[in-house]
PDB file of C-alpha atoms in Angstrom:
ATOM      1  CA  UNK I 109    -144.698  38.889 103.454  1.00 62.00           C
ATOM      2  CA  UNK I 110    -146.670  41.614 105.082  1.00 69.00           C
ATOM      3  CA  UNK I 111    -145.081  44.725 106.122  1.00 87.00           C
ATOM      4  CA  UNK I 112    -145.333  46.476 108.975  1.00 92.00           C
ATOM      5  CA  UNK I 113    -143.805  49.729 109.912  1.00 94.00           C
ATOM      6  CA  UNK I 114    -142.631  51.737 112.761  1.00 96.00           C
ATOM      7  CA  UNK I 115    -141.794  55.201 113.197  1.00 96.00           C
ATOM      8  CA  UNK I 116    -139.685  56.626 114.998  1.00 96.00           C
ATOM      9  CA  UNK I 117    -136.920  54.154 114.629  1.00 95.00           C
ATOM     10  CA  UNK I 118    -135.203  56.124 117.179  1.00 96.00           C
ATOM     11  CA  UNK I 119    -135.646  58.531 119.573  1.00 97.00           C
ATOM     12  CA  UNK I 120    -133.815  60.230 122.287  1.00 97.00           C
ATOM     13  CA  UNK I 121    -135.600  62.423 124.890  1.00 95.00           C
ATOM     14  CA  UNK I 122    -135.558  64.524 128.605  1.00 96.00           C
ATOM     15  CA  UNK I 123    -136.683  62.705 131.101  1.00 96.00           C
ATOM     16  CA  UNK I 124    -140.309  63.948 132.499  1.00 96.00           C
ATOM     17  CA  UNK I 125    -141.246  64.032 128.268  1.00 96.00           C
ATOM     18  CA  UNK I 126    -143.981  61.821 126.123  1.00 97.00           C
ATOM     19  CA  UNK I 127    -142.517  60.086 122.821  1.00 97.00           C
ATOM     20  CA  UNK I 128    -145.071  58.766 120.976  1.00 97.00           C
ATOM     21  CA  UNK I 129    -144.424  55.558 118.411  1.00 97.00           C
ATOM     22  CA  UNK I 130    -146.178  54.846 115.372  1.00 97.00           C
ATOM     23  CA  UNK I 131    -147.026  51.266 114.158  1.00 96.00           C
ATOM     24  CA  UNK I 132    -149.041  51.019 110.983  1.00 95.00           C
ATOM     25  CA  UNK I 133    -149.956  47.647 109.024  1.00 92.00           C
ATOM     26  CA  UNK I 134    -148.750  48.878 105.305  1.00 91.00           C
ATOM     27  CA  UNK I 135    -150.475  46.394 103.065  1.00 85.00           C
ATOM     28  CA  UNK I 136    -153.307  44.949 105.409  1.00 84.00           C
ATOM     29  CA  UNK I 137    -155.838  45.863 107.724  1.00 85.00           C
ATOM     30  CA  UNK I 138    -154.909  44.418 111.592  1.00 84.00           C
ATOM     31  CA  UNK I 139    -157.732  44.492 114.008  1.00 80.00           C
ATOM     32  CA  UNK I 140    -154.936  43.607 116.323  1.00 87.00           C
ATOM     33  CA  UNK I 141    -151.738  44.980 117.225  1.00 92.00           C
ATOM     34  CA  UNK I 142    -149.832  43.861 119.691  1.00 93.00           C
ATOM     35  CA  UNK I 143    -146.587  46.095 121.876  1.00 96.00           C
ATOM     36  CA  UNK I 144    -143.539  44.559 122.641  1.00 95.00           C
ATOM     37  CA  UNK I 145    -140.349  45.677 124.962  1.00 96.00           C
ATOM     38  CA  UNK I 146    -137.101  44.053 124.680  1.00 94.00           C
ATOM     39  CA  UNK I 147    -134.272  45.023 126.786  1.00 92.00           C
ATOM     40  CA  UNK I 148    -131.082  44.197 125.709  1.00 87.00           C
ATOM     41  CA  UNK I 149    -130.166  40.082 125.560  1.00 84.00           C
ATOM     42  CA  UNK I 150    -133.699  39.076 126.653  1.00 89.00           C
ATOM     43  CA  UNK I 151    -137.204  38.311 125.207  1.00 91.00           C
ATOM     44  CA  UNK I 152    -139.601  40.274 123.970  1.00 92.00           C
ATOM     45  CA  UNK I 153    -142.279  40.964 126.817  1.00 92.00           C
ATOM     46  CA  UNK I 154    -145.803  41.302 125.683  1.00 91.00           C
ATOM     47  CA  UNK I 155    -146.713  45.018 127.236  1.00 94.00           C
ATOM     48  CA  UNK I 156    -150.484  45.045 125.569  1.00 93.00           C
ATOM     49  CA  UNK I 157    -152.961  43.973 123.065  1.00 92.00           C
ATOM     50  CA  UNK I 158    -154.545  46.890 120.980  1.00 89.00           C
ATOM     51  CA  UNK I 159    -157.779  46.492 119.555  1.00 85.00           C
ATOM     52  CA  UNK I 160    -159.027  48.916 116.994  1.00 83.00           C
ATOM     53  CA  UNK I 161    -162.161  50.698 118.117  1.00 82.00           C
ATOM     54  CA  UNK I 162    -161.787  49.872 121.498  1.00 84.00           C
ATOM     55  CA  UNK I 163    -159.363  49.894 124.772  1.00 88.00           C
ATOM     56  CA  UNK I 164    -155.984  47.887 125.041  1.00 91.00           C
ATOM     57  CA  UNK I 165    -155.335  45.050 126.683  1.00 91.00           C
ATOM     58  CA  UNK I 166    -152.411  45.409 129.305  1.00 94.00           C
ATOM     59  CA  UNK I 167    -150.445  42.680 130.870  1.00 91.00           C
ATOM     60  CA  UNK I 168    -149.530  42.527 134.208  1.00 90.00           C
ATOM     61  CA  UNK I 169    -147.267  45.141 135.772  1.00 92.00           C
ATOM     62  CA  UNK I 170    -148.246  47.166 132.395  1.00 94.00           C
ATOM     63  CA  UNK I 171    -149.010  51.135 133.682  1.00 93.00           C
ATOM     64  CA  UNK I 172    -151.537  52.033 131.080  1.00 92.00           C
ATOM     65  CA  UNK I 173    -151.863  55.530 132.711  1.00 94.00           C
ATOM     66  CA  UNK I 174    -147.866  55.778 131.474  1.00 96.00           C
ATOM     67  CA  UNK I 175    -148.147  54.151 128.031  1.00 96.00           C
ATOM     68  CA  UNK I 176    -151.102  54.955 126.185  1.00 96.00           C
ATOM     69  CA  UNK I 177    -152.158  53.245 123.766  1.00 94.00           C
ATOM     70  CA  UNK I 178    -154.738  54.315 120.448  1.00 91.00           C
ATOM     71  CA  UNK I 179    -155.564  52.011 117.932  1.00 88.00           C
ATOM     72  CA  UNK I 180    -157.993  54.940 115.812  1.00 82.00           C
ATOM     73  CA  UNK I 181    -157.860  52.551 112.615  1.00 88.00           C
ATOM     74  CA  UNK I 182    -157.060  49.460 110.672  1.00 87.00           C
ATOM     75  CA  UNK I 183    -153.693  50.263 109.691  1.00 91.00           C
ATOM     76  CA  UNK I 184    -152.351  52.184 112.695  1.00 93.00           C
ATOM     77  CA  UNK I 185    -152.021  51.681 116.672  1.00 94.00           C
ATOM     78  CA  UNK I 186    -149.604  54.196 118.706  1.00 95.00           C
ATOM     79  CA  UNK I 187    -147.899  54.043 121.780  1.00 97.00           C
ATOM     80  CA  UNK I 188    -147.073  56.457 123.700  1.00 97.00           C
ATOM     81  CA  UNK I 189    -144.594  56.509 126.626  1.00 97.00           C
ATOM     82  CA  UNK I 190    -145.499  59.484 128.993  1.00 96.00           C
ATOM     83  CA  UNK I 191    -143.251  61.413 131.163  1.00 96.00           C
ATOM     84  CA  UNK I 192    -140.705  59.088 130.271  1.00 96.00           C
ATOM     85  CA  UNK I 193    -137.512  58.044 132.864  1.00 96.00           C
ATOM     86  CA  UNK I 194    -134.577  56.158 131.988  1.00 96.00           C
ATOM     87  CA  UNK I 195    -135.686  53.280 132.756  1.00 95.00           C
ATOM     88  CA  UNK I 196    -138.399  53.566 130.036  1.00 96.00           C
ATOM     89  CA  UNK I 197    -135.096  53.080 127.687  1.00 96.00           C
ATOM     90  CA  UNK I 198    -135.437  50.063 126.027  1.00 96.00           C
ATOM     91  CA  UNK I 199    -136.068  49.053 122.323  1.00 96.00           C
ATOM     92  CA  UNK I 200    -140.076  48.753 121.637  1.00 97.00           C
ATOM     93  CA  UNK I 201    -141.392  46.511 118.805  1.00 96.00           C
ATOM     94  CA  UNK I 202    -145.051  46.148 117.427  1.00 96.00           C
ATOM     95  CA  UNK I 203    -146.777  43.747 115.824  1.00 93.00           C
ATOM     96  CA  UNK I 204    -149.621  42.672 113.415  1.00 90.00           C
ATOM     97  CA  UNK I 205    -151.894  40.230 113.242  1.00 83.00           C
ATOM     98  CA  UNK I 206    -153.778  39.314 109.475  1.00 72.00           C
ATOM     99  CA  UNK I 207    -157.554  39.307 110.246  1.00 59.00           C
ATOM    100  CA  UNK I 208    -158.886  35.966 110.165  1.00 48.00           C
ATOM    101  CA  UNK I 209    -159.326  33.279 112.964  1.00 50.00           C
ATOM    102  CA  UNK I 210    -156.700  30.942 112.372  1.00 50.00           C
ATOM    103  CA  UNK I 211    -153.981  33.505 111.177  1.00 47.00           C
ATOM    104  CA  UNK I 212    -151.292  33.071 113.375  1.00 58.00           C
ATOM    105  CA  UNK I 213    -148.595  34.730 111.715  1.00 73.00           C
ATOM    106  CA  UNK I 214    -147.404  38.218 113.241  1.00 82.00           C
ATOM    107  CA  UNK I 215    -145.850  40.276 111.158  1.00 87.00           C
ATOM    108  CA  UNK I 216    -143.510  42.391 113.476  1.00 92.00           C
ATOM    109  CA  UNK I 217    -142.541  46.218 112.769  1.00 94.00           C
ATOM    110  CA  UNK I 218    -138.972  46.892 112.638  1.00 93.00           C
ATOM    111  CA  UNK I 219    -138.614  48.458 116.869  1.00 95.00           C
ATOM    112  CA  UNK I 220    -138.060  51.855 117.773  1.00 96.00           C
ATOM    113  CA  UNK I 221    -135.291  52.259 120.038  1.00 96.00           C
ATOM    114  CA  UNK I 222    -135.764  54.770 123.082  1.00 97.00           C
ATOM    115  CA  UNK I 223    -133.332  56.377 125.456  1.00 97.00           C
ATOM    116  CA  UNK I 224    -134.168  58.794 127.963  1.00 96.00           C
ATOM    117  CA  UNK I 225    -131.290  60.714 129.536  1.00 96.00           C
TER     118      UNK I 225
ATOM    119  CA  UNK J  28    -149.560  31.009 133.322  1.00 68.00           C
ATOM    120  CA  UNK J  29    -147.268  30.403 130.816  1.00 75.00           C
ATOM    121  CA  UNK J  30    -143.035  28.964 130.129  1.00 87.00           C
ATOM    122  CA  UNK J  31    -141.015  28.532 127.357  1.00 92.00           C
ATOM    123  CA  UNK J  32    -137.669  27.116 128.083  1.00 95.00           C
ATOM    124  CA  UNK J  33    -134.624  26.588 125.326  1.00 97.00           C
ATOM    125  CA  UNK J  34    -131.323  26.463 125.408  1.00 97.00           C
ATOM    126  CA  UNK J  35    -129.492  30.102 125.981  1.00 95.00           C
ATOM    127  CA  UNK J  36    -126.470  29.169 123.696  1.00 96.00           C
ATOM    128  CA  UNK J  37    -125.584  26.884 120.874  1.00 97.00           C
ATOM    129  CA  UNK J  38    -122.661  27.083 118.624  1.00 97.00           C
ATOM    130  CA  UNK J  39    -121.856  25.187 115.440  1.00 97.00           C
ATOM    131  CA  UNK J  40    -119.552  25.525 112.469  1.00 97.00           C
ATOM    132  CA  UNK J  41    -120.686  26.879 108.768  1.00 97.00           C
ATOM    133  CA  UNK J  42    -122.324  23.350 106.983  1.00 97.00           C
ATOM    134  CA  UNK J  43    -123.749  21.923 109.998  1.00 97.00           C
ATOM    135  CA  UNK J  44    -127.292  20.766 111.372  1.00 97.00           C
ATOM    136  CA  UNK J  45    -127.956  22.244 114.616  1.00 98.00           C
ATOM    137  CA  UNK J  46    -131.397  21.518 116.848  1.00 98.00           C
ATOM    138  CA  UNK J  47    -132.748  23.988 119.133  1.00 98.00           C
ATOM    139  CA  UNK J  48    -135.198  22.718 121.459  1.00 98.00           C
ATOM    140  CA  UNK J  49    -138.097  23.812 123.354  1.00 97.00           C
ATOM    141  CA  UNK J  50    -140.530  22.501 125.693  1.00 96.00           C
ATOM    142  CA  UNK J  51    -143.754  24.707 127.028  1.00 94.00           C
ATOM    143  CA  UNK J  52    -146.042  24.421 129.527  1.00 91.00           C
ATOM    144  CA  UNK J  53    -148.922  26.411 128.949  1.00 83.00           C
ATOM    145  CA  UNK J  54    -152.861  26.514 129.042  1.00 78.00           C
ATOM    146  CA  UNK J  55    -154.537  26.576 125.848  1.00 76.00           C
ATOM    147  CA  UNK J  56    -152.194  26.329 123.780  1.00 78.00           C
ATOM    148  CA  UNK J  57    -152.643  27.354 119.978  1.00 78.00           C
ATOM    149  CA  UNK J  58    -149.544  26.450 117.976  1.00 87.00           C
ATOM    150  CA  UNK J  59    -145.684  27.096 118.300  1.00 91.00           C
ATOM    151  CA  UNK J  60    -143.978  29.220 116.235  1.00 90.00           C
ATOM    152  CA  UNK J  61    -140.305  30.554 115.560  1.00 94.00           C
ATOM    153  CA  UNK J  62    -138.856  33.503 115.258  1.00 93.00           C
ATOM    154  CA  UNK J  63    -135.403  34.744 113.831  1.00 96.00           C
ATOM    155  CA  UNK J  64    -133.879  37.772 115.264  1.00 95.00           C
ATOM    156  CA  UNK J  65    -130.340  39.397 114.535  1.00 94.00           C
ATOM    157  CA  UNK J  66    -128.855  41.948 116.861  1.00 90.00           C
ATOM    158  CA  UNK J  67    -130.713  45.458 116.529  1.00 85.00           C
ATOM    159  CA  UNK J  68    -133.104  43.784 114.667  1.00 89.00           C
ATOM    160  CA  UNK J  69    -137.100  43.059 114.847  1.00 88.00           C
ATOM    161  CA  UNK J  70    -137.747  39.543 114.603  1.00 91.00           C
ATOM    162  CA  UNK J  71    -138.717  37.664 111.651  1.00 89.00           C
ATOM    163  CA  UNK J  72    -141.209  34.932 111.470  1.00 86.00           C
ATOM    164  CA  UNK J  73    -139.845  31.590 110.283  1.00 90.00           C
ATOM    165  CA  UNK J  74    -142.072  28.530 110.858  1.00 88.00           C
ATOM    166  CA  UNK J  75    -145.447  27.441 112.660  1.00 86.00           C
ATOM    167  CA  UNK J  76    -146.509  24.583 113.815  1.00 89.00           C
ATOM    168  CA  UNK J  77    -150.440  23.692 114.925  1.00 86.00           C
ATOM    169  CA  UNK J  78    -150.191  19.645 114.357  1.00 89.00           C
ATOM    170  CA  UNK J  79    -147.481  17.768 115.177  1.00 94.00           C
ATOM    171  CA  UNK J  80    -145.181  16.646 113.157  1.00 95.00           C
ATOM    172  CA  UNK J  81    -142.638  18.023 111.032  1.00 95.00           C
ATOM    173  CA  UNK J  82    -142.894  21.653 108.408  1.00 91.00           C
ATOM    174  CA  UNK J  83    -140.200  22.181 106.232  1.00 91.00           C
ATOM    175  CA  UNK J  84    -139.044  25.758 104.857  1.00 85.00           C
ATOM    176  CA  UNK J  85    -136.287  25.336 102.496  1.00 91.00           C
ATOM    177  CA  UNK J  86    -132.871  25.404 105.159  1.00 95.00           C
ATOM    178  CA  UNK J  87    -135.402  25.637 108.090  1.00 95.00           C
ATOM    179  CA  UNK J  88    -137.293  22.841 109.458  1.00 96.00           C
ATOM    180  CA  UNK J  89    -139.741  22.866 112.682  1.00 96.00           C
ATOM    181  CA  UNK J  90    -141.174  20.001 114.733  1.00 97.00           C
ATOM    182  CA  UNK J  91    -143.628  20.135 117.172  1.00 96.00           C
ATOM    183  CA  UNK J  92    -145.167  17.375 119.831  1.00 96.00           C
ATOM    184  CA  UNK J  93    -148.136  18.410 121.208  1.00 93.00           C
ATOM    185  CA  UNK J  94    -148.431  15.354 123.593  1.00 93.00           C
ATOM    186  CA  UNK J  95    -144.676  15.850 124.937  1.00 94.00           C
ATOM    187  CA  UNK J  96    -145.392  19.666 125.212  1.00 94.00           C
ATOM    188  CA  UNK J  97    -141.855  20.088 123.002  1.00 95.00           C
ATOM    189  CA  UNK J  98    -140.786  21.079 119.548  1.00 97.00           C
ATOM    190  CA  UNK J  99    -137.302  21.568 118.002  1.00 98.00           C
ATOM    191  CA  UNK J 100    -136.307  24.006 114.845  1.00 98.00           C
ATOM    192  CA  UNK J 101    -133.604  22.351 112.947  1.00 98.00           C
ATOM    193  CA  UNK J 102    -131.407  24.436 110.961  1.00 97.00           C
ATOM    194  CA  UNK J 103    -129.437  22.778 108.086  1.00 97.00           C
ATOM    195  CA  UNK J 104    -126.687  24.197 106.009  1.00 97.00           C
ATOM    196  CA  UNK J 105    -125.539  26.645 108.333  1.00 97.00           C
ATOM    197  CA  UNK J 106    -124.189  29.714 107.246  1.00 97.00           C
ATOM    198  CA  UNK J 107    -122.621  32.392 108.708  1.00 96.00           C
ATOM    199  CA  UNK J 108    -125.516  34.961 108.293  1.00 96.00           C
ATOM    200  CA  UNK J 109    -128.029  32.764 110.525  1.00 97.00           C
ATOM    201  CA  UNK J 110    -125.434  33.123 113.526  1.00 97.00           C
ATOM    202  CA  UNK J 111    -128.559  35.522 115.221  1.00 97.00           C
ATOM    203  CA  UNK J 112    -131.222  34.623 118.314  1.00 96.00           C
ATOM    204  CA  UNK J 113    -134.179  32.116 117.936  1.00 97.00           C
ATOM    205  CA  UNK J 114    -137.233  32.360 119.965  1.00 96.00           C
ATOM    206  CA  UNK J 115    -140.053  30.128 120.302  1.00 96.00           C
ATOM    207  CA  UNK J 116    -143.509  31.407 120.706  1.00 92.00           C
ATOM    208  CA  UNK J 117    -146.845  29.697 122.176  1.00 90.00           C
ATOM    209  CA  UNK J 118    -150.035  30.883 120.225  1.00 82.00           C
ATOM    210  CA  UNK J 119    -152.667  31.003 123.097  1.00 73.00           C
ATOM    211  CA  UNK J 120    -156.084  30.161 122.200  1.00 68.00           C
ATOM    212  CA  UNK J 121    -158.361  33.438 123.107  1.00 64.00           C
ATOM    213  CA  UNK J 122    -159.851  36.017 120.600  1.00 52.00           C
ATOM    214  CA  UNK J 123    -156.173  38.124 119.991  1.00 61.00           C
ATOM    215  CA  UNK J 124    -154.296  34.594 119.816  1.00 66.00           C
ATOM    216  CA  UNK J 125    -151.072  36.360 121.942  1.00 77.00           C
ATOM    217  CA  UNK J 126    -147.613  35.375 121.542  1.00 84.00           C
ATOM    218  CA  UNK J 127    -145.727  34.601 124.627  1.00 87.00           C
ATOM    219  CA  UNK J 128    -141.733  34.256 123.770  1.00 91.00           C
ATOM    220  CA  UNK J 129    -139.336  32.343 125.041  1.00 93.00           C
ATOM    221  CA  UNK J 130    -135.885  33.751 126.151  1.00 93.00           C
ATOM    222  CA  UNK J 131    -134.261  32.977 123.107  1.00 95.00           C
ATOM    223  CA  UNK J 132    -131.417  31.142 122.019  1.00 97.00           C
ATOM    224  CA  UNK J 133    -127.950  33.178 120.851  1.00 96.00           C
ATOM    225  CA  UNK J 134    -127.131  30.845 117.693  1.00 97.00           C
ATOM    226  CA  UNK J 135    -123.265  31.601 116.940  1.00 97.00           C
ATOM    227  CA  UNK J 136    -121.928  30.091 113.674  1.00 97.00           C
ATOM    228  CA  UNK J 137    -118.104  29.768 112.842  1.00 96.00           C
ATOM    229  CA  UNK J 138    -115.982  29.484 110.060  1.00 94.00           C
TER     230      UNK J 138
END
């Protein structure tokens, strides 16, 4: 299957600083990335849609002033979480989607947990 | 908007079959998929369904009813290492084709 990577897998930070996450698309090209947050025991909760070349898509409730989002090209989308608190903690997961219009796989990156003291 | 509802729990012993539901309501729906996730873990795609009927992958089979809004992954041969979570997913139609998850069921399998 297609891989999909994440860096960093963890991170522990200040509260007030940025942490930035890396998602890159190792064997294909993904137009579309998508961003993920899980807290512990519960789903994963679609935070945004990121297009390469242009803006994300945020869901609802979604600050997109506090997590940034750059997709610059094919193979790599970032997030990152500014002036973080700890309730930003939480473990964050992106994912890929194969070009094409009936591709409905997503091949998900492996999460990079956060906790902000 | 959209709902994915399964059951939170279900617990079976090593060799069994065990069925985990789930029913959707949602508006343009796409196709319902399954994912496989083990504690710390990202999930793992393991089966899609856009007809209805039944897709088999080895162990792992899926079922989906558009008409009744429902589908079902059916595990067979359990063994210990799929004790993990299992989330459903509605495809939404829409140029990015989103994911929305349901709240997972905690698969435990015994000895």
């Amino acid at each position: 299957g297609a891989v999909v990577s994440q860096h960093p897998s963890r991170v522990i930070c200040k509260s007030g600083t940025s942490v930035k996450i890396e998602c890159r698309s190792l064997d294909f090209q993904a137009t579309t990335m998508f961003w993920y947050r899980q807290f512990p025991k519960q789903s994963l909760m679609l935070m945004a849609t990121s297009n390469e070349g242009s803006k994300a898509t945020y869901e609802q409730g979604v600050e997109k002033d506090k997590f940034l989002i750059n997709h610059a090209s094919l193979t790599l989308s970032t997030l990152t979480v500014t002036s973080a608190h700890p309730e930003d903690s939480s473990f964050y997961i992106c994912s890929a989607k194969r070009q094409g219009p009936y591709q409905e796989t997503q091949y998900f990156g492996p999460g990079t947990r956060l906790l902000v003291l | 908007g959209q709902s994915l509802e399964q059951p939170s729990e279900v617990t079976a012993v090593e060799g069994a079959i065990v069925q985990i539901n789930c029913t959707y309501q949602t508006s343009g729906f796409y196709g319902l998929s399954w994912y496989q996730q083990h504690d710390g873990g990202a999930p793992t795609f393991l089966s899609y369904n856009a007809l209805d009927g039944l897709e088999e992958t080895g162990r792992f089979s899926s079922f989906l009813s558009r008409s009744d809004s429902y589908g079902y992954l059916l595990l067979q041969e359990l063994q210990m290492k799929d004790s993990a979570s299992y989330f459903c997913a509605v495809g939404l139609l829409g140029s990015a084709r989103q994911l929305t998850f349901g709240s997972g069921t905690q698969l435990t399998v015994l000895p």
